[in-house]
Amino acid sequence: MSTAYDVDALRSRFPSLGPAGEGWALFDAPGGTQTPREVGEAVAAALVGPLSNRGTSAPSQRNAEDAVAAFRAAVGDLLGADPAGVVHGRSATALTYDFSRTLAATWPDGAEVVLSRLDHDANVRPWVQAAARAGAVVRWLDVDTATGELVIDESVLTERTVLVAVTGASNLLGTRPDLERIAAAAHAVGALLWVDGVHATAHHLPDLRSSGADFWVCSPYKLLGPHHGVLAARPELLERLHPDKLAPSTDAVPERFELGTLPYEHLAGTTAAVDVLASLGVAAPGASRRERLVAAFEATDAHETRLRVRTEEGLASLGDAAVVHSRAERRTPTLYFSTPGRPAGEVAAALAAQRVLAPAGHFYAWEPFGRLRTAGVLGDDPLGGIRVGMAPYTSDDDVTRLLDALATVL
């Protein structure tokens, strides 16, 4: 790839962005990206194998072993984490539920858990329910509905705080909280920091080793890969946790957290997705995959940010017909806006009629959606607003089509 970001070359790697996609401009990346050809081929190759349960005797067994090892190494490079602390799960939500139960079993009497009003419900409800069962107190960090910023109030944390759960980036507003500050406050009182990185990982390369997060959970299908979840933590931290498991299954880390036979084809697809991401920038010859990912995320961030700014300018030109609620200083290329006087669902349907996919709703971000509604900025529209999200494959033509369609509709 040339030094200029070649979005057309990238799009050619996605069958769904060609004739099979029927000419749609897709802005639903926060809900799940399209999948490049390499990922589909890797999934198919793993499935037809040969493939058996893990072992060392037959090629089919070794293929399974290799798929697991390659997956852990790839995710380790992506998240800046030790591969020995990479855990597969059915989804990020399922992983959070599983670990909420395991962690809650370690909480002492009088424990407190700090949650965020900025988060997707997958990083709220599991902890609320685990706290209720454990008799723990839930305390909250609020969101400023005027700016979309998370209000970081260290006084909410006390010596009884055992866990802080917060998003790396809001899937609704795009807000990226100051994780380093939150981590410092959590660790100062001896608490663990759980980060929902599902939206953040798609746009800003994580580094578990330097972010201060004790747990980082994300979803490969939000970054070009298959549908499943991934968790990363320090292996020594995982060693201290003892989940419910079958008696004959291994007690080794990270396998003790992975229930049942792993979907080797999904693991192979995720490895391929990480390699695709690593190919999107320009790195020095002989660079490691992590170094190539750093270069790639710098390139995609510049591309996505430019398109986000262009979209913001187009929305601003519509005046009062579109009100943008994504205003945080640090944010992803994700915009949430309401359309006063026009139901958001009606607007989304009118966009879809022009083959522009920009859905309306709360997108399971129940807490920030509720805060916006309580503040009165969404009116009484049950769907609230429309979300527009960029991806590495989003083009200028996509943005032009979105803005032209909105100008027509609004």
Short mmCIF file of C-alpha atoms in Angstrom, two decimals:
data_model
loop_
_atom_site.label_atom_id
_atom_site.label_comp_id
_atom_site.label_asym_id
_atom_site.label_seq_id
_atom_site.Cartn_x
_atom_site.Cartn_y
_atom_site.Cartn_z
CA MET A 1 0.00 0.00 0.00
CA SER A 2 1.25 3.49 -0.79
CA THR A 3 2.01 6.09 1.86
CA ALA A 4 -1.37 7.70 1.13
CA TYR A 5 -4.30 5.89 2.70
CA ASP A 6 -5.83 3.94 -0.18
CA VAL A 7 -9.44 3.36 0.83
CA ASP A 8 -10.37 2.04 -2.62
CA ALA A 9 -7.73 -0.68 -2.38
CA LEU A 10 -9.00 -1.60 1.07
CA ARG A 11 -12.62 -1.72 -0.07
CA SER A 12 -11.69 -4.14 -2.84
CA ARG A 13 -10.87 -6.67 -0.11
CA PHE A 14 -14.51 -6.66 1.10
CA PRO A 15 -16.98 -8.62 -1.04
CA SER A 16 -19.87 -6.90 0.75
CA LEU A 17 -18.66 -3.50 -0.45
CA GLY A 18 -18.74 -4.60 -4.09
CA PRO A 19 -21.68 -5.68 -6.24
CA ALA A 20 -22.85 -8.10 -3.53
CA GLY A 21 -23.46 -5.10 -1.27
CA GLU A 22 -25.93 -3.60 -3.76
CA GLY A 23 -24.44 -0.13 -3.47
CA TRP A 24 -25.18 0.63 0.17
CA ALA A 25 -23.27 3.28 2.12
CA LEU A 26 -22.82 1.64 5.52
CA PHE A 27 -22.51 3.72 8.69
CA ASP A 28 -23.38 0.94 11.14
CA ALA A 29 -19.78 -0.01 12.00
CA PRO A 30 -20.26 0.63 15.76
CA GLY A 31 -22.71 -2.29 15.67
CA GLY A 32 -20.36 -4.50 13.65
CA THR A 33 -18.06 -4.03 10.67
CA GLN A 34 -18.06 -5.70 7.30
CA THR A 35 -15.70 -8.65 6.84
CA PRO A 36 -12.74 -8.77 4.45
CA ARG A 37 -12.16 -11.69 2.12
CA GLU A 38 -9.07 -12.85 4.03
CA VAL A 39 -11.12 -13.39 7.19
CA GLY A 40 -13.77 -15.45 5.42
CA GLU A 41 -11.08 -17.54 3.74
CA ALA A 42 -9.34 -18.16 7.06
CA VAL A 43 -12.60 -19.30 8.66
CA ALA A 44 -13.34 -21.64 5.76
CA ALA A 45 -9.80 -23.04 5.69
CA ALA A 46 -9.92 -23.82 9.41
CA LEU A 47 -13.30 -25.53 9.13
CA VAL A 48 -12.36 -27.83 6.25
CA GLY A 49 -9.06 -28.47 7.96
CA PRO A 50 -8.49 -31.21 8.68
CA LEU A 51 -9.69 -30.24 12.14
CA SER A 52 -10.20 -32.17 15.38
CA ASN A 53 -10.12 -31.38 19.07
CA ARG A 54 -6.76 -30.13 20.32
CA GLY A 55 -3.88 -32.57 20.57
CA THR A 56 -0.49 -33.40 19.10
CA SER A 57 -0.90 -36.81 17.46
CA ALA A 58 -2.67 -36.05 14.18
CA PRO A 59 -2.47 -33.07 11.78
CA SER A 60 -6.13 -32.29 12.53
CA GLN A 61 -5.32 -31.99 16.24
CA ARG A 62 -2.23 -29.89 15.61
CA ASN A 63 -4.28 -27.54 13.42
CA ALA A 64 -6.55 -26.88 16.36
CA GLU A 65 -3.59 -26.25 18.66
CA ASP A 66 -2.03 -23.91 16.12
CA ALA A 67 -5.30 -21.99 15.70
CA VAL A 68 -5.49 -21.36 19.46
CA ALA A 69 -1.84 -20.32 19.77
CA ALA A 70 -2.03 -18.00 16.75
CA PHE A 71 -5.24 -16.42 18.08
CA ARG A 72 -3.75 -15.67 21.50
CA ALA A 73 -0.60 -14.22 19.91
CA ALA A 74 -2.60 -12.02 17.50
CA VAL A 75 -4.91 -10.67 20.20
CA GLY A 76 -1.91 -10.11 22.47
CA ASP A 77 -0.36 -7.95 19.75
CA LEU A 78 -3.64 -6.10 19.18
CA LEU A 79 -4.29 -5.33 22.85
CA GLY A 80 -0.71 -4.93 24.04
CA ALA A 81 -1.26 -7.88 26.34
CA ASP A 82 0.40 -11.14 27.34
CA PRO A 83 -0.98 -13.90 25.06
CA ALA A 84 -1.12 -16.14 28.12
CA GLY A 85 -3.83 -13.85 29.51
CA VAL A 86 -6.08 -13.87 26.42
CA VAL A 87 -9.47 -15.54 26.96
CA HIS A 88 -12.03 -16.43 24.29
CA GLY A 89 -15.74 -15.96 25.01
CA ARG A 90 -19.01 -16.25 23.16
CA SER A 91 -19.37 -12.46 23.32
CA ALA A 92 -18.12 -9.51 25.33
CA THR A 93 -21.43 -9.56 27.19
CA ALA A 94 -21.05 -13.25 28.05
CA LEU A 95 -17.48 -12.72 29.24
CA THR A 96 -18.56 -9.84 31.46
CA TYR A 97 -21.36 -11.91 32.97
CA ASP A 98 -19.01 -14.86 33.55
CA PHE A 99 -16.33 -12.74 35.19
CA SER A 100 -18.84 -10.69 37.20
CA ARG A 101 -19.96 -13.86 38.94
CA THR A 102 -16.38 -15.06 39.47
CA LEU A 103 -15.17 -11.72 40.81
CA ALA A 104 -18.23 -11.19 43.01
CA ALA A 105 -17.39 -14.42 44.83
CA THR A 106 -14.19 -12.70 46.04
CA TRP A 107 -15.83 -9.50 47.29
CA PRO A 108 -15.85 -8.92 51.07
CA ASP A 109 -18.81 -7.72 53.10
CA GLY A 110 -19.45 -4.03 52.52
CA ALA A 111 -17.85 -4.04 49.09
CA GLU A 112 -18.61 -1.23 46.66
CA VAL A 113 -18.59 -1.26 42.85
CA VAL A 114 -18.27 1.91 40.77
CA LEU A 115 -20.07 1.99 37.40
CA SER A 116 -20.51 4.62 34.71
CA ARG A 117 -23.58 6.31 33.21
CA LEU A 118 -21.64 6.47 29.91
CA ASP A 119 -21.57 2.71 29.37
CA HIS A 120 -23.26 0.14 27.19
CA ASP A 121 -25.54 -1.99 29.34
CA ALA A 122 -23.21 -4.97 28.87
CA ASN A 123 -20.82 -3.20 31.24
CA VAL A 124 -23.58 -2.18 33.65
CA ARG A 125 -26.23 -4.85 34.17
CA PRO A 126 -23.85 -7.77 34.87
CA TRP A 127 -22.21 -5.76 37.67
CA VAL A 128 -25.50 -4.42 39.04
CA GLN A 129 -26.87 -7.96 39.24
CA ALA A 130 -23.65 -9.41 40.68
CA ALA A 131 -23.58 -6.65 43.31
CA ALA A 132 -27.19 -7.34 44.27
CA ARG A 133 -26.44 -11.02 44.80
CA ALA A 134 -23.28 -10.27 46.76
CA GLY A 135 -24.84 -7.52 48.87
CA ALA A 136 -22.42 -4.94 47.44
CA VAL A 137 -23.19 -1.24 46.99
CA VAL A 138 -23.22 0.29 43.49
CA ARG A 139 -21.93 3.82 43.10
CA TRP A 140 -21.95 5.85 39.88
CA LEU A 141 -19.84 8.16 37.74
CA ASP A 142 -22.19 10.50 35.86
CA VAL A 143 -22.15 11.82 32.30
CA ASP A 144 -22.39 15.49 31.36
CA THR A 145 -25.22 15.52 28.82
CA ALA A 146 -24.15 18.91 27.42
CA THR A 147 -20.68 17.70 26.43
CA GLY A 148 -20.96 13.92 26.46
CA GLU A 149 -17.99 13.77 28.85
CA LEU A 150 -17.76 11.29 31.72
CA VAL A 151 -17.59 13.19 35.00
CA ILE A 152 -14.64 11.62 36.82
CA ASP A 153 -15.29 12.23 40.52
CA GLU A 154 -12.63 10.43 42.54
CA SER A 155 -14.64 10.96 45.72
CA VAL A 156 -17.07 8.27 44.49
CA LEU A 157 -14.31 5.73 45.17
CA THR A 158 -13.68 4.72 48.77
CA GLU A 159 -11.54 2.22 50.66
CA ARG A 160 -14.43 -0.23 50.18
CA THR A 161 -14.33 -0.02 46.36
CA VAL A 162 -13.35 -3.38 44.87
CA LEU A 163 -14.02 -2.76 41.19
CA VAL A 164 -14.43 0.13 38.76
CA ALA A 165 -16.09 -0.79 35.44
CA VAL A 166 -15.96 1.82 32.68
CA THR A 167 -15.99 2.04 28.91
CA GLY A 168 -12.92 2.73 26.82
CA ALA A 169 -15.20 4.63 24.43
CA SER A 170 -18.95 5.14 24.35
CA ASN A 171 -20.65 3.19 21.58
CA LEU A 172 -23.40 5.85 21.55
CA LEU A 173 -21.53 9.17 21.81
CA GLY A 174 -17.97 8.15 20.96
CA THR A 175 -16.61 9.71 24.17
CA ARG A 176 -13.20 8.38 25.25
CA PRO A 177 -12.79 8.84 29.04
CA ASP A 178 -9.42 9.41 30.66
CA LEU A 179 -8.63 5.78 31.51
CA GLU A 180 -5.24 6.54 32.99
CA ARG A 181 -6.81 8.90 35.53
CA ILE A 182 -9.55 6.40 36.36
CA ALA A 183 -6.99 3.59 36.71
CA ALA A 184 -4.88 5.68 39.08
CA ALA A 185 -7.92 6.44 41.25
CA ALA A 186 -9.02 2.79 41.26
CA HIS A 187 -5.60 1.41 42.12
CA ALA A 188 -5.09 4.05 44.82
CA VAL A 189 -7.90 2.42 46.81
CA GLY A 190 -6.90 -1.14 45.88
CA ALA A 191 -9.69 -1.67 43.32
CA LEU A 192 -9.51 -3.44 39.97
CA LEU A 193 -10.32 -1.66 36.70
CA TRP A 194 -12.52 -3.45 34.16
CA VAL A 195 -12.63 -1.73 30.75
CA ASP A 196 -15.27 -2.39 28.12
CA GLY A 197 -13.09 -1.84 25.07
CA VAL A 198 -15.62 -3.06 22.50
CA HIS A 199 -16.00 0.32 20.79
CA ALA A 200 -12.59 1.75 21.69
CA THR A 201 -10.54 -1.11 20.24
CA ALA A 202 -11.96 -0.53 16.76
CA HIS A 203 -10.46 2.97 16.58
CA HIS A 204 -7.57 3.42 18.99
CA LEU A 205 -4.93 0.75 19.53
CA PRO A 206 -5.08 -0.41 23.18
CA ASP A 207 -2.08 -1.16 25.37
CA LEU A 208 -3.10 -3.18 28.39
CA ARG A 209 0.37 -2.86 29.84
CA SER A 210 0.29 0.96 29.98
CA SER A 211 -3.42 1.85 30.16
CA GLY A 212 -3.83 0.76 33.76
CA ALA A 213 -6.70 -1.58 32.90
CA ASP A 214 -6.71 -4.87 34.79
CA PHE A 215 -9.23 -6.41 32.38
CA TRP A 216 -9.94 -5.39 28.79
CA VAL A 217 -12.84 -6.96 26.92
CA CYS A 218 -13.66 -6.46 23.24
CA SER A 219 -15.39 -8.00 20.21
CA PRO A 220 -13.51 -8.95 17.01
CA TYR A 221 -16.62 -8.43 14.90
CA LYS A 222 -16.38 -4.70 15.64
CA LEU A 223 -12.95 -4.69 13.94
CA LEU A 224 -13.32 -6.79 10.78
CA GLY A 225 -13.43 -10.20 12.49
CA PRO A 226 -15.88 -12.97 13.43
CA HIS A 227 -18.65 -12.82 16.02
CA HIS A 228 -17.25 -13.64 19.44
CA GLY A 229 -15.68 -11.94 22.45
CA VAL A 230 -12.16 -11.58 23.80
CA LEU A 231 -10.80 -10.73 27.23
CA ALA A 232 -7.23 -9.87 28.17
CA ALA A 233 -5.74 -9.67 31.65
CA ARG A 234 -2.44 -10.38 33.37
CA PRO A 235 -2.00 -14.15 33.72
CA GLU A 236 -1.09 -13.76 37.40
CA LEU A 237 -4.39 -11.96 38.00
CA LEU A 238 -6.32 -14.72 36.24
CA GLU A 239 -4.52 -17.29 38.41
CA ARG A 240 -6.25 -15.76 41.46
CA LEU A 241 -9.74 -16.31 40.03
CA HIS A 242 -11.59 -19.62 40.14
CA PRO A 243 -14.67 -19.78 37.90
CA ASP A 244 -17.26 -22.52 37.86
CA LYS A 245 -16.06 -25.23 35.48
CA LEU A 246 -16.43 -28.90 34.68
CA ALA A 247 -14.49 -31.30 36.91
CA PRO A 248 -12.42 -32.90 34.11
CA SER A 249 -11.61 -29.62 32.32
CA THR A 250 -8.18 -28.10 32.76
CA ASP A 251 -7.43 -25.65 35.55
CA ALA A 252 -4.70 -23.97 33.49
CA VAL A 253 -4.91 -20.25 32.68
CA PRO A 254 -6.42 -19.02 30.41
CA GLU A 255 -8.22 -22.27 29.52
CA ARG A 256 -10.00 -22.50 32.87
CA PHE A 257 -12.24 -19.60 31.77
CA GLU A 258 -13.11 -21.07 28.36
CA LEU A 259 -16.13 -23.33 28.67
CA GLY A 260 -16.44 -26.17 26.17
CA THR A 261 -14.65 -26.73 22.86
CA LEU A 262 -13.31 -23.56 21.30
CA PRO A 263 -14.59 -22.44 17.86
CA TYR A 264 -11.26 -22.86 16.08
CA GLU A 265 -12.61 -21.34 12.87
CA HIS A 266 -13.55 -18.13 14.72
CA LEU A 267 -10.11 -17.98 16.27
CA ALA A 268 -8.51 -18.35 12.84
CA GLY A 269 -10.76 -15.59 11.51
CA THR A 270 -9.75 -13.25 14.32
CA THR A 271 -6.06 -13.88 13.65
CA ALA A 272 -6.68 -13.01 10.00
CA ALA A 273 -8.58 -9.85 11.00
CA VAL A 274 -5.65 -8.66 13.12
CA ASP A 275 -3.32 -9.29 10.19
CA VAL A 276 -5.61 -7.30 7.88
CA LEU A 277 -5.61 -4.42 10.34
CA ALA A 278 -1.81 -4.58 10.56
CA SER A 279 -1.60 -4.17 6.78
CA LEU A 280 -3.35 -0.80 6.70
CA GLY A 281 -0.37 1.40 7.52
CA VAL A 282 3.24 1.83 6.47
CA ALA A 283 5.85 0.48 8.88
CA ALA A 284 9.59 -0.05 8.63
CA PRO A 285 10.80 -3.23 6.90
CA GLY A 286 10.95 -6.12 9.35
CA ALA A 287 8.59 -4.39 11.79
CA SER A 288 6.80 -6.61 14.29
CA ARG A 289 3.05 -7.10 14.00
CA ARG A 290 2.54 -4.79 17.00
CA GLU A 291 4.64 -2.10 15.30
CA ARG A 292 2.66 -2.56 12.08
CA LEU A 293 -0.57 -2.22 14.09
CA VAL A 294 0.68 1.05 15.57
CA ALA A 295 1.31 2.43 12.07
CA ALA A 296 -2.00 1.08 10.80
CA PHE A 297 -4.10 2.61 13.59
CA GLU A 298 -2.39 5.95 13.06
CA ALA A 299 -3.40 5.78 9.39
CA THR A 300 -6.98 4.68 10.01
CA ASP A 301 -7.43 7.24 12.79
CA ALA A 302 -6.38 10.06 10.47
CA HIS A 303 -8.72 8.78 7.74
CA GLU A 304 -11.71 8.25 10.04
CA THR A 305 -11.20 11.55 11.87
CA ARG A 306 -11.12 13.48 8.61
CA LEU A 307 -14.41 11.89 7.57
CA ARG A 308 -15.92 12.53 11.00
CA VAL A 309 -15.03 16.24 10.80
CA ARG A 310 -16.48 16.45 7.30
CA THR A 311 -19.69 14.81 8.52
CA GLU A 312 -19.89 17.18 11.52
CA GLU A 313 -19.56 20.16 9.20
CA GLY A 314 -22.32 18.77 6.99
CA LEU A 315 -24.61 18.22 9.96
CA ALA A 316 -23.90 21.75 11.20
CA SER A 317 -25.00 23.12 7.82
CA LEU A 318 -28.45 21.63 8.43
CA GLY A 319 -29.01 24.05 11.32
CA ASP A 320 -31.63 23.10 13.89
CA ALA A 321 -32.78 20.12 11.81
CA ALA A 322 -29.96 18.00 13.27
CA VAL A 323 -28.59 18.32 16.81
CA VAL A 324 -25.30 16.51 17.45
CA HIS A 325 -24.80 15.13 20.97
CA SER A 326 -21.25 13.79 20.44
CA ARG A 327 -19.17 16.69 21.76
CA ALA A 328 -16.46 15.24 23.99
CA GLU A 329 -12.92 16.49 23.54
CA ARG A 330 -11.57 12.98 22.88
CA ARG A 331 -13.84 10.72 20.87
CA THR A 332 -14.10 8.11 18.21
CA PRO A 333 -15.46 8.78 14.69
CA THR A 334 -18.98 8.13 15.95
CA LEU A 335 -21.74 10.74 15.90
CA TYR A 336 -25.11 10.60 17.62
CA PHE A 337 -27.63 13.23 16.58
CA SER A 338 -31.33 13.88 17.00
CA THR A 339 -33.68 15.34 14.41
CA PRO A 340 -36.15 17.69 16.15
CA GLY A 341 -39.52 17.64 14.48
CA ARG A 342 -38.87 14.38 12.64
CA PRO A 343 -38.96 10.95 14.34
CA ALA A 344 -35.51 9.39 14.21
CA GLY A 345 -36.91 6.10 12.98
CA GLU A 346 -38.64 7.87 10.10
CA VAL A 347 -35.40 9.63 9.14
CA ALA A 348 -33.40 6.39 9.33
CA ALA A 349 -35.97 4.68 7.12
CA ALA A 350 -35.80 7.53 4.59
CA LEU A 351 -32.01 7.22 4.52
CA ALA A 352 -32.31 3.48 4.00
CA ALA A 353 -34.61 4.12 1.04
CA GLN A 354 -31.58 5.83 -0.51
CA ARG A 355 -29.34 2.90 0.47
CA VAL A 356 -27.67 4.74 3.33
CA LEU A 357 -27.59 2.68 6.52
CA ALA A 358 -27.57 4.90 9.60
CA PRO A 359 -29.79 3.28 12.26
CA ALA A 360 -31.73 4.99 15.03
CA GLY A 361 -32.11 3.88 18.66
CA HIS A 362 -30.32 3.49 21.97
CA PHE A 363 -27.97 0.70 20.80
CA TYR A 364 -28.03 -0.87 24.28
CA ALA A 365 -26.31 2.21 25.71
CA TRP A 366 -29.17 2.37 28.17
CA GLU A 367 -27.54 4.62 30.77
CA PRO A 368 -26.32 7.49 28.54
CA PHE A 369 -29.50 7.25 26.46
CA GLY A 370 -31.52 7.61 29.66
CA ARG A 371 -29.45 10.55 30.84
CA LEU A 372 -29.92 12.34 27.49
CA ARG A 373 -33.65 11.69 27.67
CA THR A 374 -33.89 12.90 31.28
CA ALA A 375 -32.02 16.06 30.29
CA GLY A 376 -34.69 16.68 27.66
CA VAL A 377 -32.30 16.84 24.71
CA LEU A 378 -33.92 13.93 22.83
CA GLY A 379 -37.52 15.09 23.14
CA ASP A 380 -40.13 12.36 23.40
CA ASP A 381 -38.94 10.32 20.40
CA PRO A 382 -38.73 6.70 21.64
CA LEU A 383 -35.74 6.02 19.36
CA GLY A 384 -33.96 9.20 20.42
CA GLY A 385 -31.47 9.78 17.65
CA ILE A 386 -29.42 8.42 14.77
CA ARG A 387 -25.90 7.00 15.05
CA VAL A 388 -23.33 7.40 12.28
CA GLY A 389 -20.06 5.50 12.64
CA MET A 390 -16.97 5.45 10.43
CA ALA A 391 -14.82 2.41 9.70
CA PRO A 392 -11.46 2.01 7.94
CA TYR A 393 -13.35 1.25 4.70
CA THR A 394 -15.69 4.29 4.88
CA SER A 395 -15.13 6.49 1.82
CA ASP A 396 -15.65 10.14 0.95
CA ASP A 397 -18.37 9.00 -1.44
CA ASP A 398 -20.15 7.32 1.48
CA VAL A 399 -20.08 10.60 3.41
CA THR A 400 -21.30 12.57 0.40
CA ARG A 401 -24.22 10.19 0.00
CA LEU A 402 -25.06 10.45 3.71
CA LEU A 403 -25.00 14.24 3.73
CA ASP A 404 -26.93 14.57 0.47
CA ALA A 405 -29.56 12.13 1.72
CA LEU A 406 -29.89 14.00 5.03
CA ALA A 407 -30.23 17.31 3.24
CA THR A 408 -33.05 15.84 1.17
CA VAL A 409 -34.78 14.16 4.12
CA LEU A 410 -34.44 17.00 6.63
#
